[in-house]
XYZ file of C-alpha atoms in Angstrom:
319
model
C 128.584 -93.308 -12.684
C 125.884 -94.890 -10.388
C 126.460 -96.522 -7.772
C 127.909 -100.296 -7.174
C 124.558 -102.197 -6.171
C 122.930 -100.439 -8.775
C 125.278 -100.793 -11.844
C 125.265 -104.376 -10.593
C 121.424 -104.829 -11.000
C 121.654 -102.875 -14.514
C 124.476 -105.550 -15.559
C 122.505 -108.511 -14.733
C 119.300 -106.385 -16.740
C 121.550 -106.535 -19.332
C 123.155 -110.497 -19.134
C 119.262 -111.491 -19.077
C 118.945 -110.539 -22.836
C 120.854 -113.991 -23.189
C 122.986 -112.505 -25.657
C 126.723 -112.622 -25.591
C 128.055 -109.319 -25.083
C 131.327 -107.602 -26.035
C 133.309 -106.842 -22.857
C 134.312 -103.213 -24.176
C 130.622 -102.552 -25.334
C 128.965 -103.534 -22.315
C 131.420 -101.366 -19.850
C 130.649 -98.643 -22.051
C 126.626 -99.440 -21.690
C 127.504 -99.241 -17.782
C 129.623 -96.267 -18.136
C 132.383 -97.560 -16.672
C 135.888 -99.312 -17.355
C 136.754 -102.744 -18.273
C 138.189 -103.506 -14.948
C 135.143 -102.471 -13.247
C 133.226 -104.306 -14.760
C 135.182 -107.219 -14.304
C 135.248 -106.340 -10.540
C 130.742 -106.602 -11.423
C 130.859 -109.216 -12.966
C 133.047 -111.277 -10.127
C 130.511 -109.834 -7.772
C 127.130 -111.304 -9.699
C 129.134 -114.335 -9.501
C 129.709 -113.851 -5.697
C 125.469 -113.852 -5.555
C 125.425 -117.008 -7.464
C 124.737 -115.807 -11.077
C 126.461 -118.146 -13.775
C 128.183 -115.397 -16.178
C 130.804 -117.209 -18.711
C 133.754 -114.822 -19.603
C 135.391 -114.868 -22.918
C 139.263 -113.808 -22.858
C 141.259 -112.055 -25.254
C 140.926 -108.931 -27.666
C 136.852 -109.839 -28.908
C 136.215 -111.289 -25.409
C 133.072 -110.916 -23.796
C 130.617 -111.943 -20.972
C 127.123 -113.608 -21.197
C 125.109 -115.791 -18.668
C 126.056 -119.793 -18.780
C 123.826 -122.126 -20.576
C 120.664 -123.047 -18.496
C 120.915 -119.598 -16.510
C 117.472 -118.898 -17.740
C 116.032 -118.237 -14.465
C 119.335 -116.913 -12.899
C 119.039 -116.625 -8.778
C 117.545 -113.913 -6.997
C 119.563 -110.756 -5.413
C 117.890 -110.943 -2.070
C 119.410 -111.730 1.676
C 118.090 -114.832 3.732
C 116.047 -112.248 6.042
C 114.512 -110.574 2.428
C 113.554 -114.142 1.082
C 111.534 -114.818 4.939
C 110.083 -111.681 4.420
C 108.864 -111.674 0.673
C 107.732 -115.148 1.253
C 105.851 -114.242 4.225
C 104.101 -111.018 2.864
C 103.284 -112.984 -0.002
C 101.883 -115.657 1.661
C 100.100 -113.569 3.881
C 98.498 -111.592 1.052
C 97.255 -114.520 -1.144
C 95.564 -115.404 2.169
C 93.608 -112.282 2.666
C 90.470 -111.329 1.407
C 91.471 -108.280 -0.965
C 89.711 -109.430 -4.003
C 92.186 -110.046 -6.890
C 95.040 -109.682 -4.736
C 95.011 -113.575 -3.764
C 95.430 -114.959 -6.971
C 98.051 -112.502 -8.315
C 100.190 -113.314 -4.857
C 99.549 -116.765 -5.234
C 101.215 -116.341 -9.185
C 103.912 -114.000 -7.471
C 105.141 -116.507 -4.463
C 105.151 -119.231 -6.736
C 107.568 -117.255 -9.231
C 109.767 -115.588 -6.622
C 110.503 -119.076 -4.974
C 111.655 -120.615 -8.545
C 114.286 -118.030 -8.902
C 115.781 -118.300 -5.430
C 118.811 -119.910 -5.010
C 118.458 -123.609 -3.804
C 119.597 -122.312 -0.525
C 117.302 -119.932 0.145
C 114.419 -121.658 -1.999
C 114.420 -124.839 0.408
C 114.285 -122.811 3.864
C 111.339 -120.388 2.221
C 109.114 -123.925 0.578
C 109.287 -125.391 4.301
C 108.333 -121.929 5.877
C 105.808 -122.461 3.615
C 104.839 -126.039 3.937
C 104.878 -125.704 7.934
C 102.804 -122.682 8.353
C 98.994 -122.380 9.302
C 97.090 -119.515 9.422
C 93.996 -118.589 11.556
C 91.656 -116.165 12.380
C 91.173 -114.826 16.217
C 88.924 -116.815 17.945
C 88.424 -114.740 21.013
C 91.727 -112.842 21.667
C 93.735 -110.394 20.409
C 97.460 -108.668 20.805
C 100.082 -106.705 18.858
C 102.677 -108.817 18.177
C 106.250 -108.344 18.821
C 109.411 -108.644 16.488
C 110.458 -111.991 15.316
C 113.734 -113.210 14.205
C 113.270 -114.637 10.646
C 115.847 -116.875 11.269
C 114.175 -118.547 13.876
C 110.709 -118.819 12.039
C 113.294 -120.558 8.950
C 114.876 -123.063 12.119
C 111.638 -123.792 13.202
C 110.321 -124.795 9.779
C 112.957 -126.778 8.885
C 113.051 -128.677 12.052
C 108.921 -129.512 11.569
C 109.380 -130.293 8.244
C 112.474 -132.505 8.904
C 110.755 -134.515 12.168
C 113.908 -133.255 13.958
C 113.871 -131.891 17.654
C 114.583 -128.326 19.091
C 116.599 -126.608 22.001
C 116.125 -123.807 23.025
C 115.565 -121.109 25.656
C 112.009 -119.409 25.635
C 110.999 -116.628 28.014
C 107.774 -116.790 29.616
C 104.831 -113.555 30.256
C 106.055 -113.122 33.836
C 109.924 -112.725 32.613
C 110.707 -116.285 33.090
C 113.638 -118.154 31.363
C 113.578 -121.915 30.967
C 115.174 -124.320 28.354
C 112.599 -126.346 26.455
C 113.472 -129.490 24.400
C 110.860 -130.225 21.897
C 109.386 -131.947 19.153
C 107.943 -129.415 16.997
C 104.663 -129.820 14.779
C 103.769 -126.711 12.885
C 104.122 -122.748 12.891
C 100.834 -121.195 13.657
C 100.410 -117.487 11.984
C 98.025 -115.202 13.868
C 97.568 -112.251 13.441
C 100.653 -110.441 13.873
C 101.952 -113.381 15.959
C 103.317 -116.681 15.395
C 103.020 -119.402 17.912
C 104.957 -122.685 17.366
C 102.873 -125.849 18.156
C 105.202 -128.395 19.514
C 105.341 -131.776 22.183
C 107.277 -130.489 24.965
C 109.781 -134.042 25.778
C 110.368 -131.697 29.940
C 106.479 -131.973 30.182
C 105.197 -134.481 28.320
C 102.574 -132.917 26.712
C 101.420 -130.085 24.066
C 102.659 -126.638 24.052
C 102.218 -123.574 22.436
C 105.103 -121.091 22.042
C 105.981 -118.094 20.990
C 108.237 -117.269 18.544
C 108.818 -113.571 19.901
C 110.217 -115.221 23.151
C 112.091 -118.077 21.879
C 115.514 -117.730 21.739
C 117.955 -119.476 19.004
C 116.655 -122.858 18.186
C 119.440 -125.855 17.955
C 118.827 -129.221 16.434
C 121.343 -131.695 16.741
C 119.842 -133.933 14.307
C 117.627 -135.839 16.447
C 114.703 -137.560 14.791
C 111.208 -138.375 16.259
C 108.139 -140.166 14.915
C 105.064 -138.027 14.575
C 102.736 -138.017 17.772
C 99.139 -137.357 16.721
C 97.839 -133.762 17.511
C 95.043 -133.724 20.003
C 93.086 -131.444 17.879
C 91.764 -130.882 14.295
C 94.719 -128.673 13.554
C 97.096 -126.840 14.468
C 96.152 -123.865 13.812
C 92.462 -124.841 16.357
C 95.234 -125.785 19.085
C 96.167 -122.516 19.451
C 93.170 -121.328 19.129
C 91.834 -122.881 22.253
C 94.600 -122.233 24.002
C 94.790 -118.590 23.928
C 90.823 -118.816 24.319
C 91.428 -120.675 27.891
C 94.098 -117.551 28.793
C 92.471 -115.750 31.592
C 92.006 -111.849 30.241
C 90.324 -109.001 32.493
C 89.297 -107.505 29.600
C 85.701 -109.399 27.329
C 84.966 -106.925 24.858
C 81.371 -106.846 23.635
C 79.893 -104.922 20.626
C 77.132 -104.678 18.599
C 77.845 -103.257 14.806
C 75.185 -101.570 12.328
C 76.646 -103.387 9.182
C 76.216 -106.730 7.747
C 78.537 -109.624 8.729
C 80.369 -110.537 6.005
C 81.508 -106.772 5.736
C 82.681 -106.799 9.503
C 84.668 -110.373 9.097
C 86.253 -109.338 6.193
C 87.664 -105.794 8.387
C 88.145 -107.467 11.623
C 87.941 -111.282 11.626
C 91.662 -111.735 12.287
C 91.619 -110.464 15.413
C 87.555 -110.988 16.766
C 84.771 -113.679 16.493
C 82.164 -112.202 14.400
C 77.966 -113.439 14.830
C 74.874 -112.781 13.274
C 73.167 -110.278 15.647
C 69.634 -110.167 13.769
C 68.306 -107.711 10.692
C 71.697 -106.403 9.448
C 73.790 -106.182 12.297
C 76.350 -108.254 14.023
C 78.007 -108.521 17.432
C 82.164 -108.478 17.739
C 83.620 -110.047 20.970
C 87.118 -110.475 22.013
C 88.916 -110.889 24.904
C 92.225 -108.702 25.429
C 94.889 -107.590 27.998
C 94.398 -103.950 28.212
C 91.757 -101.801 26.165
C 94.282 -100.394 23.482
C 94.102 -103.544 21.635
C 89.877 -103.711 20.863
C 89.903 -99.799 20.581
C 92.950 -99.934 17.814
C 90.488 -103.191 16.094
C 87.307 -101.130 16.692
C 88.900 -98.249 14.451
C 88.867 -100.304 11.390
C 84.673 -101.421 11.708
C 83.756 -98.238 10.148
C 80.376 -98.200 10.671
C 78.020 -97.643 13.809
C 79.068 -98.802 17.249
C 77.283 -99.599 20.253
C 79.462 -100.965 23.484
C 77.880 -103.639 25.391
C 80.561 -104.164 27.265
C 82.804 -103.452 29.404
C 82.059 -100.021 30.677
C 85.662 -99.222 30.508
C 85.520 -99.250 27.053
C 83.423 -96.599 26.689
C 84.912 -94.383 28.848
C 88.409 -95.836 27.056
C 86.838 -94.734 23.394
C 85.768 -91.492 24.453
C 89.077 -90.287 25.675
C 90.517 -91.308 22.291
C 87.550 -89.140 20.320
C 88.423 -86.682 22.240
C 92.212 -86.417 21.678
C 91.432 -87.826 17.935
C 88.875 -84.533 17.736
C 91.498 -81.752 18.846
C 94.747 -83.517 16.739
């Protein structure tokens, strides 16, 4: 007999014929008894699933009226994550990815239950996306359940609480009227007036901590930028780094944007070439970005670079 969650996915395969089905001939489909598969059936109920049950000697189960596109099995942190990879993909540059993630987000989202479907659309709604501008960085876990907080609150014009750590280790409590999430990269940044400071922040959603509303509503300010997405931009571009990274590439632009853009300001650098700078906090980043250019490099600058890409050659040539 296989297993609960998956003799629970096979019933539902089953219910979505939109047939009415014999109790005794759909346990014996499943393999299992009548009383398990009551104990199923209860369960896809449990998830949300309309199934109508029939009593008595030719009773029988089959999905309620209007159940044509029945909920989805998946967990709040699984609905932030399809949504996000989805989202993320029909924003990349794959060709004829886009489109079909596009088709696919759309589709997911109608089949989530309201619940989930209303904290994923303003996830959606509230996000920007950006390339680097001059800057790059790994980024570190984020609780999905914050990004979903967050979303809601911009969406909603309702302010935030809540505690955010700074670079140097810092804790302070922030009280804030957020704007919009800001995807970069592998971080996410939440653009927001800061009500302590009286002016625009950027944050981190890595190193905030639980967001609470409290149901306070605020007018809109106006952003003192083109987006938000440019806000952080020039913010992490006005970031003091000891690192400026410098290179010039032997392959056309469009080629090079299209590997590395995300993370490094791309430029014409005459006849077929082009010149990658970035600004980072230790080399590992631009030599981890530099691996995916695939084509000839020369280092400008800095000199540690160099001396950074030939220690990795060298461990890279003896692995």
């Amino acid at each position: 007999m296989a297993n609960t969650s998956t003799r629970t996915l096979r019933l539902l395969s089953l219910l979505q014929t939109h047939r009415y089905w014999p109790g005794s001939e759909l346990a014996d489909r499943l393999g299992v008894s009548v009383r398990t598969l009551r104990r199923d059936v209860d369960r896809l109920r449990e998830l949300g699933y309309p199934v109508d049950a029939q009593r008595g000697v030719d009773g029988g189960y089959q999905l309620a009226a209007g159940a044509a596109l029945p909920p989805l099995v998946i967990d709040d942190e699984e609905a932030v994550a399809l949504a996000v990879g989805l989202q993320a993909a029909a924003q990349g540059a794959v060709e004829g990815i886009a489109e079909s993630s596009v088709r696919a987000l759309a589709k997911v989202v109608q089949v989530m239950p309201a619940r989930l479907r209303r904290r994923v659309e303003a996830l959606r709604a509230m996000t920007e996306s950006a390339e680097w501008g001059g800057t790059g960085g790994a980024g570190e876990g984020v609780d999905p359940s914050v990004l979903t907080a967050v979303a809601l609150a911009c969406r909603d014009n309702e302010q935030l609480r809540f505690s955010y750590t700074a670079g140097g280790g810092g804790v302070t409590e922030r009280q804030v009227e957020p704007y919009r999430l800001v995807r970069m990269g592998r971080r996410w940044y939440l653009v927001a007036y800061d009500l302590t400071r009286c002016d625009w922040r950027t944050f981190r959603a890595d190193r905030m901590g639980p967001p609470t509303g409290g149901g306070v509503r605020f007018r809109p300010r106006d952003l003192p930028a083109e987006d938000a997405a440019a806000f952080v931009r020039g913010r992490l571009e006005d970031l003091p780094r000891p690192y400026r990274v410098e290179i010039e590439v032997g392959a056309p632009l469009a080629r090079i944007r299209e590997r590395v853009g995300r993370w490094a300001a791309v430029e014409e650098a005459g006849g077929e070439g082009c010149r990658v700078t970035m600004t980072a906090d230790s080399l590992d980043w631009p030599v981890m970005v530099l691996s995916l250019v695939d084509a000839p490099l020369r280092v400008v600058g800095p000199p540690e670079l160099r001396e950074r890409l030939r220690e990795v050659g060298h461990r890279f040539g003896h692995a």
